[in-house]
PDB file of C-alpha atoms in Angstrom:
ATOM      1  CA  MET A  11      33.271  12.414 -60.726  1.00  0.00           C
ATOM      2  CA  GLU A  12      36.481  14.245 -59.809  1.00  0.00           C
ATOM      3  CA  ALA A  13      34.494  16.766 -57.747  1.00  0.00           C
ATOM      4  CA  GLU A  14      33.011  13.919 -55.701  1.00  0.00           C
ATOM      5  CA  ALA A  15      36.481  12.514 -55.017  1.00  0.00           C
ATOM      6  CA  MET A  16      37.743  15.924 -53.923  1.00  0.00           C
ATOM      7  CA  GLU A  17      34.703  16.463 -51.727  1.00  0.00           C
ATOM      8  CA  SER A  18      35.201  13.122 -49.982  1.00  0.00           C
ATOM      9  CA  LYS A  19      38.892  13.953 -49.503  1.00  0.00           C
ATOM     10  CA  TYR A  20      37.999  17.221 -47.786  1.00  0.00           C
ATOM     11  CA  VAL A  21      35.415  15.497 -45.615  1.00  0.00           C
ATOM     12  CA  ARG A  22      38.043  12.930 -44.576  1.00  0.00           C
ATOM     13  CA  ILE A  23      40.507  15.727 -43.744  1.00  0.00           C
ATOM     14  CA  ALA A  24      37.875  17.317 -41.507  1.00  0.00           C
ATOM     15  CA  GLU A  25      37.140  13.979 -39.824  1.00  0.00           C
ATOM     16  CA  LEU A  26      40.816  13.307 -39.215  1.00  0.00           C
ATOM     17  CA  THR A  27      41.495  16.723 -37.708  1.00  0.00           C
ATOM     18  CA  GLU A  28      38.469  16.351 -35.437  1.00  0.00           C
ATOM     19  CA  ASN A  29      39.606  12.885 -34.331  1.00  0.00           C
ATOM     20  CA  ILE A  30      43.145  14.107 -33.703  1.00  0.00           C
ATOM     21  CA  ASP A  31      41.788  16.971 -31.605  1.00  0.00           C
ATOM     22  CA  LYS A  32      39.675  14.585 -29.508  1.00  0.00           C
ATOM     23  CA  LEU A  33      42.606  12.224 -29.007  1.00  0.00           C
ATOM     24  CA  ASN A  34      44.811  15.129 -27.927  1.00  0.00           C
ATOM     25  CA  GLU A  35      42.204  16.012 -25.307  1.00  0.00           C
ATOM     26  CA  LEU A  36      42.086  12.404 -24.068  1.00  0.00           C
ATOM     27  CA  ILE A  37      45.871  12.206 -23.907  1.00  0.00           C
ATOM     28  CA  ALA A  38      46.004  15.448 -21.925  1.00  0.00           C
ATOM     29  CA  LEU A  39      43.262  14.245 -19.592  1.00  0.00           C
ATOM     30  CA  HIS A  40      44.985  10.935 -18.846  1.00  0.00           C
ATOM     31  CA  SER A  41      48.368  12.653 -18.512  1.00  0.00           C
ATOM     32  CA  ALA A  42      46.966  15.085 -15.969  1.00  0.00           C
ATOM     33  CA  THR A  43      44.723  12.746 -13.987  1.00  0.00           C
ATOM     34  CA  THR A  44      45.162   8.998 -14.176  1.00  0.00           C
ATOM     35  CA  ARG A  45      48.671   8.913 -15.674  1.00  0.00           C
ATOM     36  CA  ASN A  46      47.570   5.600 -17.193  1.00  0.00           C
ATOM     37  CA  SER A  47      50.498   5.028 -19.554  1.00  0.00           C
ATOM     38  CA  SER A  48      48.731   2.189 -21.362  1.00  0.00           C
ATOM     39  CA  MET A  49      45.803   4.420 -22.327  1.00  0.00           C
ATOM     40  CA  ILE A  50      48.126   7.276 -23.250  1.00  0.00           C
ATOM     41  CA  LYS A  51      50.125   4.965 -25.528  1.00  0.00           C
ATOM     42  CA  GLN A  52      46.958   3.640 -27.179  1.00  0.00           C
ATOM     43  CA  TYR A  53      45.628   7.136 -27.816  1.00  0.00           C
ATOM     44  CA  SER A  54      49.035   8.311 -29.057  1.00  0.00           C
ATOM     45  CA  PHE A  55      49.311   5.350 -31.429  1.00  0.00           C
ATOM     46  CA  LYS A  56      45.865   6.028 -32.888  1.00  0.00           C
ATOM     47  CA  ARG A  57      46.631   9.749 -33.184  1.00  0.00           C
ATOM     48  CA  ASP A  58      49.857   8.921 -35.058  1.00  0.00           C
ATOM     49  CA  GLU A  59      47.871   6.725 -37.466  1.00  0.00           C
ATOM     50  CA  PHE A  60      45.451   9.591 -38.136  1.00  0.00           C
ATOM     51  CA  VAL A  61      48.339  12.039 -38.618  1.00  0.00           C
ATOM     52  CA  ALA A  62      49.997   9.694 -41.121  1.00  0.00           C
ATOM     53  CA  GLU A  63      46.756   9.432 -43.092  1.00  0.00           C
ATOM     54  CA  LEU A  64      46.325  13.200 -42.961  1.00  0.00           C
ATOM     55  CA  LYS A  65      49.880  13.702 -44.262  1.00  0.00           C
ATOM     56  CA  GLU A  66      49.103  11.450 -47.226  1.00  0.00           C
ATOM     57  CA  LEU A  67      45.943  13.392 -48.019  1.00  0.00           C
ATOM     58  CA  PHE A  68      47.846  16.675 -47.829  1.00  0.00           C
ATOM     59  CA  LYS A  69      50.590  15.242 -50.049  1.00  0.00           C
ATOM     60  CA  SER A  70      47.972  14.477 -52.698  1.00  0.00           C
ATOM     61  CA  LEU A  71      47.097  18.183 -52.590  1.00  0.00           C
ATOM     62  CA  ASN A  72      50.787  19.151 -52.968  1.00  0.00           C
ATOM     63  CA  LEU A  73      50.892  20.356 -49.368  1.00  0.00           C
ATOM     64  CA  LYS A  74      53.233  19.378 -46.579  1.00  0.00           C
ATOM     65  CA  LEU A  75      51.906  18.819 -43.085  1.00  0.00           C
ATOM     66  CA  GLU A  76      54.175  19.557 -40.134  1.00  0.00           C
ATOM     67  CA  VAL A  77      53.007  18.394 -36.740  1.00  0.00           C
ATOM     68  CA  ALA A  78      53.833  20.415 -33.646  1.00  0.00           C
ATOM     69  CA  GLU A  79      54.611  18.648 -30.404  1.00  0.00           C
ATOM     70  CA  ALA A  80      51.806  18.834 -27.887  1.00  0.00           C
ATOM     71  CA  ALA A  81      52.440  21.176 -24.976  1.00  0.00           C
TER      72      ALA A  81
END
């Protein structure tokens, strides 16, 4: 039972990192092309939600997540 919980935690970590990566790409795209601040804010808000969830998952593994500012 514990192995299943750990496996699902690792799957969720992978999903979150993939989603964060995609959102970073969308933010960069809109920043470089449309400069649509509304879309950028929406993507940034969702990315921040994913990062917060990821931090909690890492905390449960006794790890600390530090997020670098996007270039």
